[in-house]
XYZ file of C-alpha atoms in Angstrom:
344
model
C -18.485 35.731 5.869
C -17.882 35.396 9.835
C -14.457 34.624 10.412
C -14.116 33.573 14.241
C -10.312 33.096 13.802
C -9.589 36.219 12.180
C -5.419 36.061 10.499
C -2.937 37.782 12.686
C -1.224 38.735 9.743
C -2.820 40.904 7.246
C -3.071 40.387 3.567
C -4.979 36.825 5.019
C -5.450 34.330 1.800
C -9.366 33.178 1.065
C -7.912 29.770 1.995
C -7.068 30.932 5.312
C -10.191 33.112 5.663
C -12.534 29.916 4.427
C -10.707 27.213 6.595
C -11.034 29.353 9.667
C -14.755 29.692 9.105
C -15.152 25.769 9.189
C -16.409 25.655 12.928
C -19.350 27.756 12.331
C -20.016 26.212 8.588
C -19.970 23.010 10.798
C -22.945 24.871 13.010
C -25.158 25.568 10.270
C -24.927 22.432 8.870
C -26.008 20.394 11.860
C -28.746 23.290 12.882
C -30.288 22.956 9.138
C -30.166 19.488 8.878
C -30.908 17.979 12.145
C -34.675 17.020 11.274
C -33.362 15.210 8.203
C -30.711 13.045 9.592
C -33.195 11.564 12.201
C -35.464 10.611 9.483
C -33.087 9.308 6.954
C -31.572 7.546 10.209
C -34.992 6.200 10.736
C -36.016 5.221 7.143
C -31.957 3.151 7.026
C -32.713 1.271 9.939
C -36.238 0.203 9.061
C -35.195 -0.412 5.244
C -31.473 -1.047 5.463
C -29.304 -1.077 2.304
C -28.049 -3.711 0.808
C -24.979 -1.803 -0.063
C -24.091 2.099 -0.212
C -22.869 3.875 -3.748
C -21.215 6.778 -3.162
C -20.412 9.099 -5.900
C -18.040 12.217 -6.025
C -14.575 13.316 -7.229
C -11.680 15.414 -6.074
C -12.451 17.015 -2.141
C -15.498 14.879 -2.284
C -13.706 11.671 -2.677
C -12.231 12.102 -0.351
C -14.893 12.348 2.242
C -16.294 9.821 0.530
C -13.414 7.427 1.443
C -14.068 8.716 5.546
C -17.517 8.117 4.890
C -17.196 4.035 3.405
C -14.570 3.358 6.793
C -17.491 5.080 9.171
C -20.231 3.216 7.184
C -18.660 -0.244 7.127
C -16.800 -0.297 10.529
C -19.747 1.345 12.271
C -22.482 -0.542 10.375
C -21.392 -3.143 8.251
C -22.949 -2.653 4.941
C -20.447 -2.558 2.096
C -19.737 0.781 0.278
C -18.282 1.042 -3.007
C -17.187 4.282 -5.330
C -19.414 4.403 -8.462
C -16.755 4.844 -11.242
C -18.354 8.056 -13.118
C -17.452 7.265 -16.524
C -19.125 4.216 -16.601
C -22.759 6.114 -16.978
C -21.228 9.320 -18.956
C -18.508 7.750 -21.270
C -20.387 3.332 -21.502
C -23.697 4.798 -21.156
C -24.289 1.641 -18.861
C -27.025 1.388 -16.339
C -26.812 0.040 -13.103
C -27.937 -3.217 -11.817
C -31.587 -2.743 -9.912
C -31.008 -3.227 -6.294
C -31.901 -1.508 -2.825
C -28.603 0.967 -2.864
C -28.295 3.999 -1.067
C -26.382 6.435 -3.435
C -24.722 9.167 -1.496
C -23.131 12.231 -3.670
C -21.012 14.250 -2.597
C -20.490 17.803 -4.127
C -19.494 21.300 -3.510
C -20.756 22.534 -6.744
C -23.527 19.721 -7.620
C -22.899 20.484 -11.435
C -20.326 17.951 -13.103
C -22.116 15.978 -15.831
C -20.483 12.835 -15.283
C -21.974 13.106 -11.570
C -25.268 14.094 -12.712
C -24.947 10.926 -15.103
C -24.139 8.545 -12.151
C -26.262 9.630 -9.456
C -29.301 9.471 -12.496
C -28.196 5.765 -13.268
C -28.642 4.694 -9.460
C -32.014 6.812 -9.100
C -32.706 4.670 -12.248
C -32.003 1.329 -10.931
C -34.015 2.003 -8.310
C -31.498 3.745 -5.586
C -32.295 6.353 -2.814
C -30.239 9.361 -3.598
C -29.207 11.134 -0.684
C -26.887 14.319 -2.002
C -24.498 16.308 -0.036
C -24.079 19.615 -1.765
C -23.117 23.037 -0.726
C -25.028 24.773 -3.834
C -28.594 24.185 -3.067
C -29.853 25.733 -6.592
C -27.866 23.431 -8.186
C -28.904 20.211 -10.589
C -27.996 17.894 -7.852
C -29.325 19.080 -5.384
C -32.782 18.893 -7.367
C -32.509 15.481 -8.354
C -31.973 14.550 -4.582
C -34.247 12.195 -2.951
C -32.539 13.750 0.447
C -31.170 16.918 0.257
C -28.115 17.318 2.902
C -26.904 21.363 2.838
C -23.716 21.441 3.312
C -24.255 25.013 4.323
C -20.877 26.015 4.192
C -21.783 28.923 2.508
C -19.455 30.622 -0.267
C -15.974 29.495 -1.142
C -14.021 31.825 -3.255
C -10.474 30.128 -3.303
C -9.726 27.087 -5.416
C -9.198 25.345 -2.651
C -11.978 23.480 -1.519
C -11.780 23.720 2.841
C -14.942 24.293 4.653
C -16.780 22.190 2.160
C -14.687 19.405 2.348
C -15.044 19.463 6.711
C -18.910 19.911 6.629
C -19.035 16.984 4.043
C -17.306 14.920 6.677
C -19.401 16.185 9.459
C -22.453 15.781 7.595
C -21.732 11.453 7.164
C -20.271 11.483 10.935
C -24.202 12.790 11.498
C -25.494 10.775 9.288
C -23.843 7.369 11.146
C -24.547 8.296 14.354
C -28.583 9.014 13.230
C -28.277 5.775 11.171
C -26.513 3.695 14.382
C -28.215 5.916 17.156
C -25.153 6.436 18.561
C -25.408 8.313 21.092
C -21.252 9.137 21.530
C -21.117 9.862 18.091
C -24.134 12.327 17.774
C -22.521 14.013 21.121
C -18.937 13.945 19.512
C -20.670 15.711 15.984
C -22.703 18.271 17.958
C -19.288 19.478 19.657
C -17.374 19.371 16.475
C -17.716 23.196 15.908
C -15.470 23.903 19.406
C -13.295 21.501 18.463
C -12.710 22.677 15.357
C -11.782 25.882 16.539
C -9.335 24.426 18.887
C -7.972 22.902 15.933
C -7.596 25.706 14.219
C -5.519 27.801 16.422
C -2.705 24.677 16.149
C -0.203 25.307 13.977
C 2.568 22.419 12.566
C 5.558 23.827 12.267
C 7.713 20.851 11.609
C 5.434 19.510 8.839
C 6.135 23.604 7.180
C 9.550 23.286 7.676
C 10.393 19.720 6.189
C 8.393 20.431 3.412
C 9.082 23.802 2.117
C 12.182 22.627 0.232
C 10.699 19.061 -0.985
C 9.530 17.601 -4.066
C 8.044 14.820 -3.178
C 6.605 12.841 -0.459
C 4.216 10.451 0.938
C 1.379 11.271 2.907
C -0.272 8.309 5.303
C -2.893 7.339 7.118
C -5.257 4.639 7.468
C -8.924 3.618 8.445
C -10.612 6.731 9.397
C -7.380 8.499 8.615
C -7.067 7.528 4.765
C -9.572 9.917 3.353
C -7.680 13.109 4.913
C -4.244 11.454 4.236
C -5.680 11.880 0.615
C -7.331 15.168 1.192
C -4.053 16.670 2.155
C -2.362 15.032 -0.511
C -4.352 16.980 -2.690
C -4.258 20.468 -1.320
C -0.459 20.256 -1.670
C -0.351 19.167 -5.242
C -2.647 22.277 -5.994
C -1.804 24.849 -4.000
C 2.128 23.815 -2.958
C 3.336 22.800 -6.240
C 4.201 18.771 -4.540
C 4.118 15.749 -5.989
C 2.387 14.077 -2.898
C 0.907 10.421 -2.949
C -1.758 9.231 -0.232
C -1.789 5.593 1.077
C -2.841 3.109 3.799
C -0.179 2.147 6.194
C -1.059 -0.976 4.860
C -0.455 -0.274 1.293
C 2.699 1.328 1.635
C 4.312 -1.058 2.688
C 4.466 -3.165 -0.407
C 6.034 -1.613 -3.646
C 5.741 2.119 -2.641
C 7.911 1.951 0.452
C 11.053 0.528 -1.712
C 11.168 4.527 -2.574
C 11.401 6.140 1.066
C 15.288 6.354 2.073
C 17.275 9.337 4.170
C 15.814 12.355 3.789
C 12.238 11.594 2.019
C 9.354 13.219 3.268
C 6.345 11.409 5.540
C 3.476 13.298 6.189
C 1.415 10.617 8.562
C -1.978 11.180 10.503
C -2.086 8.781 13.456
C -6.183 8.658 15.033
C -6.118 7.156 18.856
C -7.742 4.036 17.802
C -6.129 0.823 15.824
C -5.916 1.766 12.759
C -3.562 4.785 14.316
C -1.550 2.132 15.945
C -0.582 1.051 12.476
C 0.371 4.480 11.002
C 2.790 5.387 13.896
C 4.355 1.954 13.318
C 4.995 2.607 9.636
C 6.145 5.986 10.508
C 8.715 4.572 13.319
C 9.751 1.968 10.635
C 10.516 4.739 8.046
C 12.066 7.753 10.779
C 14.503 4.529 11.357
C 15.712 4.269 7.646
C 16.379 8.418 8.200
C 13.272 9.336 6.507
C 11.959 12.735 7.913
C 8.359 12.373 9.256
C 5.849 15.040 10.614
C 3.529 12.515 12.343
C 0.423 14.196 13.955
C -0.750 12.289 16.781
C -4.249 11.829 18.395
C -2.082 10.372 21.392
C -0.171 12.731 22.368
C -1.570 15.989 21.258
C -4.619 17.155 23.693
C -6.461 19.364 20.837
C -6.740 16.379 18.203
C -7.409 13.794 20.896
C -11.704 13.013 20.614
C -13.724 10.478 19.196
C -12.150 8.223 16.588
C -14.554 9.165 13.767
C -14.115 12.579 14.516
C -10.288 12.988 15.044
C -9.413 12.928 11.250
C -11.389 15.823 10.770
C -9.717 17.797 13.156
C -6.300 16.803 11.795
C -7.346 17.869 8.053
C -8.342 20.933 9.947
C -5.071 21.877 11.163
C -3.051 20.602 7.891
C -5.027 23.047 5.980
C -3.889 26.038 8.248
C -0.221 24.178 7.632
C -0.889 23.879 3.910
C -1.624 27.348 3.317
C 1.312 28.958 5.535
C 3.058 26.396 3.291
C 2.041 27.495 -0.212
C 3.028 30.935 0.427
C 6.403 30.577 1.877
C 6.895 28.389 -1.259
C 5.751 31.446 -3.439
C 2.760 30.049 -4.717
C -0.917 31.685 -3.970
C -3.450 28.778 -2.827
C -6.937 30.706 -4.230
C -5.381 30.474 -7.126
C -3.288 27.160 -8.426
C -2.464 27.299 -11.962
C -4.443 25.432 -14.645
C -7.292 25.169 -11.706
C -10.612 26.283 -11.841
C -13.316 26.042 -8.924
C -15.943 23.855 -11.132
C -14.631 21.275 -13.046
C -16.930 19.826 -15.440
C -16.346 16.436 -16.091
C -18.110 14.633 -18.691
């Protein structure tokens, strides 16, 4: 493993070490796949979808919500999650139509994924498969085979996966869209990443290390790393953290937030970040305490739209795993967690 960002402490954790690494996993990614994007960008816009299936859980879900907002605002065809247990627990089949089925996977080896993305290859989808273990069952039944290339990942954790997941359907759009600001904005991801990197989040450590609970927003773009990190500190921080929309929090879920609770927001530079510093203002005013990390007003996170959130996840994972240890807890290792969770 190459670790451009090497720990300036020793005794580094293989979250640290992995997260660091994501620039350069980033790299590979693009290098290996670059031939592949233009086609599949090629063979979308002569044939275009109908609609786009996207099938994953955990991490992957999670990119998969970034990748429906880049797919629908930046192209307009509807994308909907495949619910897995409907092909590994009904046994149902899926209507015939032209869908593109992307699955997302570190592993590629969950049964109740291997059960949906063969339903959609069934009903006559093209199954394009992001997955980091090339030998695995997914990655054979592809129809497209995207390497994640991220290479190993050792801590439970999922990091450098999860961010060339994201990079590889930021790719994938601007192919798809030939966008032109996009595909320059993807191919300097790796520096930016770095950048992002090197910034830590103090405020966001210090508010949470003696919390409970809290909310964690975002929205658009945003709202698949607002659930991301919502994750990672469940597993590795010992939280209770929920994800929404600054849209959906504001019905039944903000009745909760009062002096003293917890907001962990992620504002992007566009609209939809308009909306999440709003929410955030509204809640700071009712003496919640909110870590808000800001496109607008912090240079290093400040890029494209689509390629912001991504940086921000980025830096929250450096935060998350400074986090997890000063709350005693050891992120490569969560209890009850494993690294492949087979899911039937």
């Amino acid at each position: 493993m190459h670790d451009t960002n090497p720990s300036p402490h020793s005794g580094a954790t293989l979250m640290f070490q992995e997260a660091a690494e994501a620039g350069p996993a980033v790299a590979r990614m693009l290098a290996a796949n670059a031939a592949t994007f233009a086609a599949l960008g090629a063979r979308l816009r002569e044939a275009p979808p109908a609609v786009v299936v996207t099938c994953a859980r955990g991490s992957s879900d999670h990119a998969a919500t970034y990748g429906k907002y880049l797919i629908e605002t930046y192209l307009g065809v509807p994308v909907a999650s495949a619910a897995p247990s409907v092909a590994s627990v009904y046994h149902s089949a899926a209507a015939a139509g032209h869908a593109l089925c992307i699955a997302i996977s570190q592993s590629g080896r969950s049964p109740d994924l291997l059960s949906t993305v063969a339903a959609q290859q069934a009903a006559g989808g093209h199954v394009v498969a992001l997955v980091n273990d090339i030998d695995s069952p997914l990655a054979q039944m592809a129809d497209t085979l995207v390497p994640l290339s991220a290479g190993a990942e050792r801590s439970v954790a999922a990091t450098k996966s999860y961010i060339t997941a994201l990079a590889a359907l930021a790719a994938l759009v601007a192919a798809w869209r030939e966008d032109a600001a996009l595909r320059d904005a993807v191919a300097l991801l790796p520096q930016a990443l770095a950048r992002a990197w090197a910034l830590e989040w103090p405020e966001a450590e210090a508010m949470l290390q003696p919390a409970t609970n809290l909310f964690v927003i975002g929205r658009g773009l945003g709202l698949g790393i607002a659930q991301e990190a919502a994750l990672k500190l469940k597993e590795t921080c010992g939280l209770h953290a929920e994800a929404f929309s600054a849209a959906e929090v504001r019905h039944g879920p903000m009745a909760i937030v009062g002096a003293g609770f917890p907001i962990l927001a992620f504002a992007t530079s566009d609209a939809a970040g308009d909306d999440v510093r709003a929410v955030a203002a509204q809640f700071a005013a009712r003496g919640a305490t909110v870590a808000l990390s800001d496109a607008r007003v912090e240079p290093v996170l400040f890029d494209h739209p689509a390629i912001e959130p991504i940086l921000m996840i980025q830096r929250c994972y450096r935060m998350v795993d400074a986090l997890a240890r000063a709350r005693g807890y050891d992120p490569d290792r969560p209890d009850h967690l494993s690294k492949v969770t087979f899911t039937l």
